[in-house]
PDB file of C-alpha atoms in Angstrom:
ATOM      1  CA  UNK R   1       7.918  -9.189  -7.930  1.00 83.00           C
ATOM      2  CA  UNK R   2       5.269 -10.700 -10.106  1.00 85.00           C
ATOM      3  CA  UNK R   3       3.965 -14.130 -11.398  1.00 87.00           C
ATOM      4  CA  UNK R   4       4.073 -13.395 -15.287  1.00 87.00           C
ATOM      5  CA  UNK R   5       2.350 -16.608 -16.325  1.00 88.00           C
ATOM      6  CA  UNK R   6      -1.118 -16.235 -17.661  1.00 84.00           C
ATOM      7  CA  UNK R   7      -2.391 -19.865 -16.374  1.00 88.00           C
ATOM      8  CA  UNK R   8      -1.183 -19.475 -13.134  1.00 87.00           C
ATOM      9  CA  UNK R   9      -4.222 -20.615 -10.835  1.00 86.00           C
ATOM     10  CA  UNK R  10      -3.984 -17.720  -8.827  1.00 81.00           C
ATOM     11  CA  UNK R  11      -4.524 -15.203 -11.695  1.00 79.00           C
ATOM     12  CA  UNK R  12      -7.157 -17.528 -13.106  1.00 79.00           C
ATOM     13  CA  UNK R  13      -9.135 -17.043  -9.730  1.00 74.00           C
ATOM     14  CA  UNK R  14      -8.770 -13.399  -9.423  1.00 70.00           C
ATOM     15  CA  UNK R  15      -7.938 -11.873 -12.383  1.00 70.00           C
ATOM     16  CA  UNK R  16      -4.711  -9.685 -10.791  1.00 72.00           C
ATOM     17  CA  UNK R  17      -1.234 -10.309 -10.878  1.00 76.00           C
ATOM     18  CA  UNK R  18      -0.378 -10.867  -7.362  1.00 76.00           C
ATOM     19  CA  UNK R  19       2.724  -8.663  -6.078  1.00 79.00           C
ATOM     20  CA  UNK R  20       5.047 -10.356  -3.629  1.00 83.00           C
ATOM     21  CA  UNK R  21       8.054  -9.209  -1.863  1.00 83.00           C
ATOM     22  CA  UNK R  22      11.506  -8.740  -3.513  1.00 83.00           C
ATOM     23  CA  UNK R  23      12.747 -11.750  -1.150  1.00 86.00           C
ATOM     24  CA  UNK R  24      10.741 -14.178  -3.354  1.00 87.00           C
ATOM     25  CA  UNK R  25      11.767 -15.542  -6.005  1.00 89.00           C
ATOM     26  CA  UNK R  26       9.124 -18.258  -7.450  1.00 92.00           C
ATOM     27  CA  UNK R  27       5.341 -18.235  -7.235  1.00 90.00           C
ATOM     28  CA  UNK R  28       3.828 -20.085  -4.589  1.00 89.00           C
ATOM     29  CA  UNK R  29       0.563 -21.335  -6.840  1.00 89.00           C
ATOM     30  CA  UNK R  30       2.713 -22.175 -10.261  1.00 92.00           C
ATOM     31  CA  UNK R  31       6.120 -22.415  -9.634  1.00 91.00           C
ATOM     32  CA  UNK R  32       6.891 -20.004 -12.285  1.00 91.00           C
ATOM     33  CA  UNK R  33      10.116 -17.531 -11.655  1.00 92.00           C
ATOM     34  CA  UNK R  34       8.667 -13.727 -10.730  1.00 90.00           C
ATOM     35  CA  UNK R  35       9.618 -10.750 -12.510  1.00 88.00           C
ATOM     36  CA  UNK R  36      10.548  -7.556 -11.228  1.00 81.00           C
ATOM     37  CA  UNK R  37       7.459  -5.517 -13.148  1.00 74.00           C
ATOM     38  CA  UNK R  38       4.093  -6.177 -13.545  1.00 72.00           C
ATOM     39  CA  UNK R  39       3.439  -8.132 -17.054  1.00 70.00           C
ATOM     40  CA  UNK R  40       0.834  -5.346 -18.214  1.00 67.00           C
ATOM     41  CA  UNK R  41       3.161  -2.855 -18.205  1.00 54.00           C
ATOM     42  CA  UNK R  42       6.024  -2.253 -20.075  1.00 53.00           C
ATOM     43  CA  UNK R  43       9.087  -4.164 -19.723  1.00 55.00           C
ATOM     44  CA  UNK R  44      11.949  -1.492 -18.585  1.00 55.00           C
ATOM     45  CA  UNK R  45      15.357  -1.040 -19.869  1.00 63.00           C
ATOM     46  CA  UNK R  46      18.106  -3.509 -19.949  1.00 66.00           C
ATOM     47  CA  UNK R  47      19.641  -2.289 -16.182  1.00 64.00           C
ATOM     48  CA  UNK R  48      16.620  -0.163 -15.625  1.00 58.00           C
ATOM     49  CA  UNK R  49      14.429  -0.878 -12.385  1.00 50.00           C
ATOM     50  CA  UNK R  50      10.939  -0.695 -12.689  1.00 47.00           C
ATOM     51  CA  UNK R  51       9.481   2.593 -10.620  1.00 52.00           C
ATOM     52  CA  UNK R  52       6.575   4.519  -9.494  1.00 58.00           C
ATOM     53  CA  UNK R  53       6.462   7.986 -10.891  1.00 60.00           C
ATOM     54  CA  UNK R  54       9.304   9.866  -9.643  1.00 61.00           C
ATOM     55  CA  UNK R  55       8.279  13.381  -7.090  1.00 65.00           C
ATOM     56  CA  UNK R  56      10.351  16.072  -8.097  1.00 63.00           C
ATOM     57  CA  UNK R  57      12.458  18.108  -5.339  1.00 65.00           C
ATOM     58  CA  UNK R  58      10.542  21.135  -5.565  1.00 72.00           C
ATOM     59  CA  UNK R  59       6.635  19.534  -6.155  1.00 78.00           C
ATOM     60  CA  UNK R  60       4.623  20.323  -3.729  1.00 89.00           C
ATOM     61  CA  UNK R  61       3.266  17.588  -0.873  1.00 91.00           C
ATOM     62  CA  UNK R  62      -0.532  17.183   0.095  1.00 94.00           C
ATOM     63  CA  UNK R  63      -1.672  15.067   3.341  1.00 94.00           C
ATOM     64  CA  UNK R  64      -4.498  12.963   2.189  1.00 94.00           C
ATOM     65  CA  UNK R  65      -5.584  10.818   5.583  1.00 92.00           C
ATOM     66  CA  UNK R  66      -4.030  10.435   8.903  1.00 89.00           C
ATOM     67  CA  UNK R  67      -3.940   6.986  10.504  1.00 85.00           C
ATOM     68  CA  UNK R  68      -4.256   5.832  14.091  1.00 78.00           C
ATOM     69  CA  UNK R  69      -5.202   2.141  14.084  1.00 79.00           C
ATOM     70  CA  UNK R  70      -2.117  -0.325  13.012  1.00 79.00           C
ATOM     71  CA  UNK R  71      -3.566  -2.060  10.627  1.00 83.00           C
ATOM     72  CA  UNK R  72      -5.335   0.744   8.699  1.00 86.00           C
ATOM     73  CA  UNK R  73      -1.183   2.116   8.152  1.00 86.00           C
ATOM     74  CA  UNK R  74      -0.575  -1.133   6.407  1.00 87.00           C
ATOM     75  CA  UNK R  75      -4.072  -1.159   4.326  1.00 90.00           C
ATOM     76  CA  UNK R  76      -2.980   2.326   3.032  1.00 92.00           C
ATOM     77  CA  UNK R  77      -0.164   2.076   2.437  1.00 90.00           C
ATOM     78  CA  UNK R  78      -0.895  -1.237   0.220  1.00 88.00           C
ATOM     79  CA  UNK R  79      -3.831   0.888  -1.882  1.00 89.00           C
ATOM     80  CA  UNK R  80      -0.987   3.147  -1.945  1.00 89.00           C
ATOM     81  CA  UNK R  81       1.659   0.913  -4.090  1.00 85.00           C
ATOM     82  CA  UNK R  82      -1.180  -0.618  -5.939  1.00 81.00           C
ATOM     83  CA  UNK R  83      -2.043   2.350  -7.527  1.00 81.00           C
ATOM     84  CA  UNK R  84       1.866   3.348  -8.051  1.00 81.00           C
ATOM     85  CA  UNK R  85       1.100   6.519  -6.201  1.00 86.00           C
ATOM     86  CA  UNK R  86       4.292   7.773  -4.350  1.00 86.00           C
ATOM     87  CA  UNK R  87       3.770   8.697  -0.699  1.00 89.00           C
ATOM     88  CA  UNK R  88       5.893  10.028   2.199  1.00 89.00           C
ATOM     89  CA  UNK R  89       4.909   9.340   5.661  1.00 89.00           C
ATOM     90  CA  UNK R  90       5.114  11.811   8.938  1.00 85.00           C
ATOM     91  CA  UNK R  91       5.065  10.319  12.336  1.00 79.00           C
ATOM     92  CA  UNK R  92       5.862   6.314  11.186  1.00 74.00           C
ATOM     93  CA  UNK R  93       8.743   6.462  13.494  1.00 66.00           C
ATOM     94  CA  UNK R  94       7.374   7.216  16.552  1.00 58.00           C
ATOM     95  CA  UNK R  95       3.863   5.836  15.718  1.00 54.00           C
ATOM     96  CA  UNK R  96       3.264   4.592  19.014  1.00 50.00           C
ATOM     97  CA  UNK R  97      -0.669   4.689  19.314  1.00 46.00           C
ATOM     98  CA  UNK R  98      -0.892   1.303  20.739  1.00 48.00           C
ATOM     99  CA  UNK R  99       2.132   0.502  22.887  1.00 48.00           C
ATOM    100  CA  UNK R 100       1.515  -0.536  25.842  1.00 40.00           C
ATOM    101  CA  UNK R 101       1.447  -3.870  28.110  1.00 36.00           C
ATOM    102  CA  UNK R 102      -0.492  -6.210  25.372  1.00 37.00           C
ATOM    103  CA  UNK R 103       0.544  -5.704  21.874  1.00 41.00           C
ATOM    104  CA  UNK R 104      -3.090  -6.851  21.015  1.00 43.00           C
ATOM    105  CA  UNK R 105      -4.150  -2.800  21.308  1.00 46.00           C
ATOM    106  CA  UNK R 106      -6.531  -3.264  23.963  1.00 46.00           C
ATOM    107  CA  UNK R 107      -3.881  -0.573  26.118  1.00 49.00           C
ATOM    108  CA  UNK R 108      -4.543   2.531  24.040  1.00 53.00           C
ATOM    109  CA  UNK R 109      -1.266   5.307  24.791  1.00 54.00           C
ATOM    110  CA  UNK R 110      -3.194   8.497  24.800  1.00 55.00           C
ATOM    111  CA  UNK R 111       0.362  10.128  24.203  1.00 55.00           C
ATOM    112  CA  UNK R 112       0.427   8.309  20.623  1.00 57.00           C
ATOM    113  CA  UNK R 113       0.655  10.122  17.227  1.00 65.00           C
ATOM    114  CA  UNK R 114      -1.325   9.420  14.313  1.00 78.00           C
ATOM    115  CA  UNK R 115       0.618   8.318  10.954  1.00 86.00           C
ATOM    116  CA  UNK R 116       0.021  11.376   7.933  1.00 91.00           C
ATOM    117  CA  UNK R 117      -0.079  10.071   4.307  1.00 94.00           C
ATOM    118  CA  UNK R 118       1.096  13.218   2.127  1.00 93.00           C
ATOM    119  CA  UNK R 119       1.513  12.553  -1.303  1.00 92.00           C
ATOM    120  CA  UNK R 120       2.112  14.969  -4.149  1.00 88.00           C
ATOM    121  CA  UNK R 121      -0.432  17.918  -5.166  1.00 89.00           C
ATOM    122  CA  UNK R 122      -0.866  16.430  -8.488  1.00 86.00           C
ATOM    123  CA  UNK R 123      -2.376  12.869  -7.554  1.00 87.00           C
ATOM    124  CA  UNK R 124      -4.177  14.028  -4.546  1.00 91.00           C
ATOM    125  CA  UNK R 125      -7.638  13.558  -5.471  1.00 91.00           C
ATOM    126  CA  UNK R 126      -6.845  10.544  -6.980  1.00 89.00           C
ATOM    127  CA  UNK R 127      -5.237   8.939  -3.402  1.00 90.00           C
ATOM    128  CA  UNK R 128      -8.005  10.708  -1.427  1.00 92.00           C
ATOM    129  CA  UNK R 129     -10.938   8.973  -4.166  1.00 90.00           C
ATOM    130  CA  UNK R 130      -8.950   5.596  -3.233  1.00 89.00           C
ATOM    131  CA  UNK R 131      -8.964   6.016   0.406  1.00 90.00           C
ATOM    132  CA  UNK R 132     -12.262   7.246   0.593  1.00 86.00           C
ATOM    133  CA  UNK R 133     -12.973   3.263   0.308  1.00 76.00           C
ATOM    134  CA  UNK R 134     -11.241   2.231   3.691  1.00 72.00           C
ATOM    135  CA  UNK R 135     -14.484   4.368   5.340  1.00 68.00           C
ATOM    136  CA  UNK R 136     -17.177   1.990   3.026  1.00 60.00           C
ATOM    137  CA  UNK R 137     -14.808  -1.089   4.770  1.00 57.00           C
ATOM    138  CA  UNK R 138     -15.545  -0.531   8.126  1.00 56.00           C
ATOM    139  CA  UNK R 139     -17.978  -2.741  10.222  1.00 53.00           C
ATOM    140  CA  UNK R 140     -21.576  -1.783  10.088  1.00 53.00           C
ATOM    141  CA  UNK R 141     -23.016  -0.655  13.430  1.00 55.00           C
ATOM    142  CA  UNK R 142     -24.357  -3.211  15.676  1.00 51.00           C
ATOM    143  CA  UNK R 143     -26.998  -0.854  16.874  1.00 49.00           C
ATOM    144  CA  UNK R 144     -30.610  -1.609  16.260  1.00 47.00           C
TER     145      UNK R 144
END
């Protein structure tokens, strides 16, 4: 869901339509009633919902970054909507990399599995040229 108005404060500030989730219903910063696509794109069809470009059965799948650290899943995978690439992931289910006693992470499971982003062939480079940001993101080294 979006905030369509133009002089919503929030889009004055950053310049982006903020997306929120489908459970909301009004934006927070102007009150104004969300829409289900983003305003710079085209409205879709009377009864049509608004998608990200559709993977075909047969097109082919390409991992692009394996994740380990719980909040780096979430970070790509919101890069991942924003630039309306489609995505599968392998290993979500039993990502388990940090269970343990404290739910803070500080009991690493040695046992854990990464989480694999795959996303098709065709926008590969693109996803990998996107992601290739998270490394620029991380903190600088305290040595020296």
């Amino acid at each position: 869901m979006f905030c369509p108005n133009d002089d919503c404060p929030d889009y004055l500030n950053t310049g982006l339509r903020a997306e929120y989730r489908k459970d909301i219903a009004v934006c927070p910063y102007c009150e104004t009633p969300l829409v289900a696509y983003r305003p710079e794109e085209p409205a879709p069809e009377p009864g049509e919902l608004p998608t990200k470009p559709r993977i075909a059965d047969d097109e082919p799948m390409e991992p692009v970054i394996e994740a380990t650290d719980p909040t780096e899943v979430t970070i790509i995978k919101s890069i991942l909507d924003g630039a309306a690439i489609p995505f599968i992931t392998r290993g979500e289910s039993q990502f388990s990399a940090f269970r343990g006693a404290f739910v803070s992470g500080s009991v690493f499971n040695p046992r854990g599995h990464g989480v694999v982003f795959a996303v098709p062939s065709r926008m590969a480079e693109h996803a990998r040229a996107l992601l290739d940001e998270l490394e620029d993101l991380e903190e600088p080294d305290d040595r020296g």
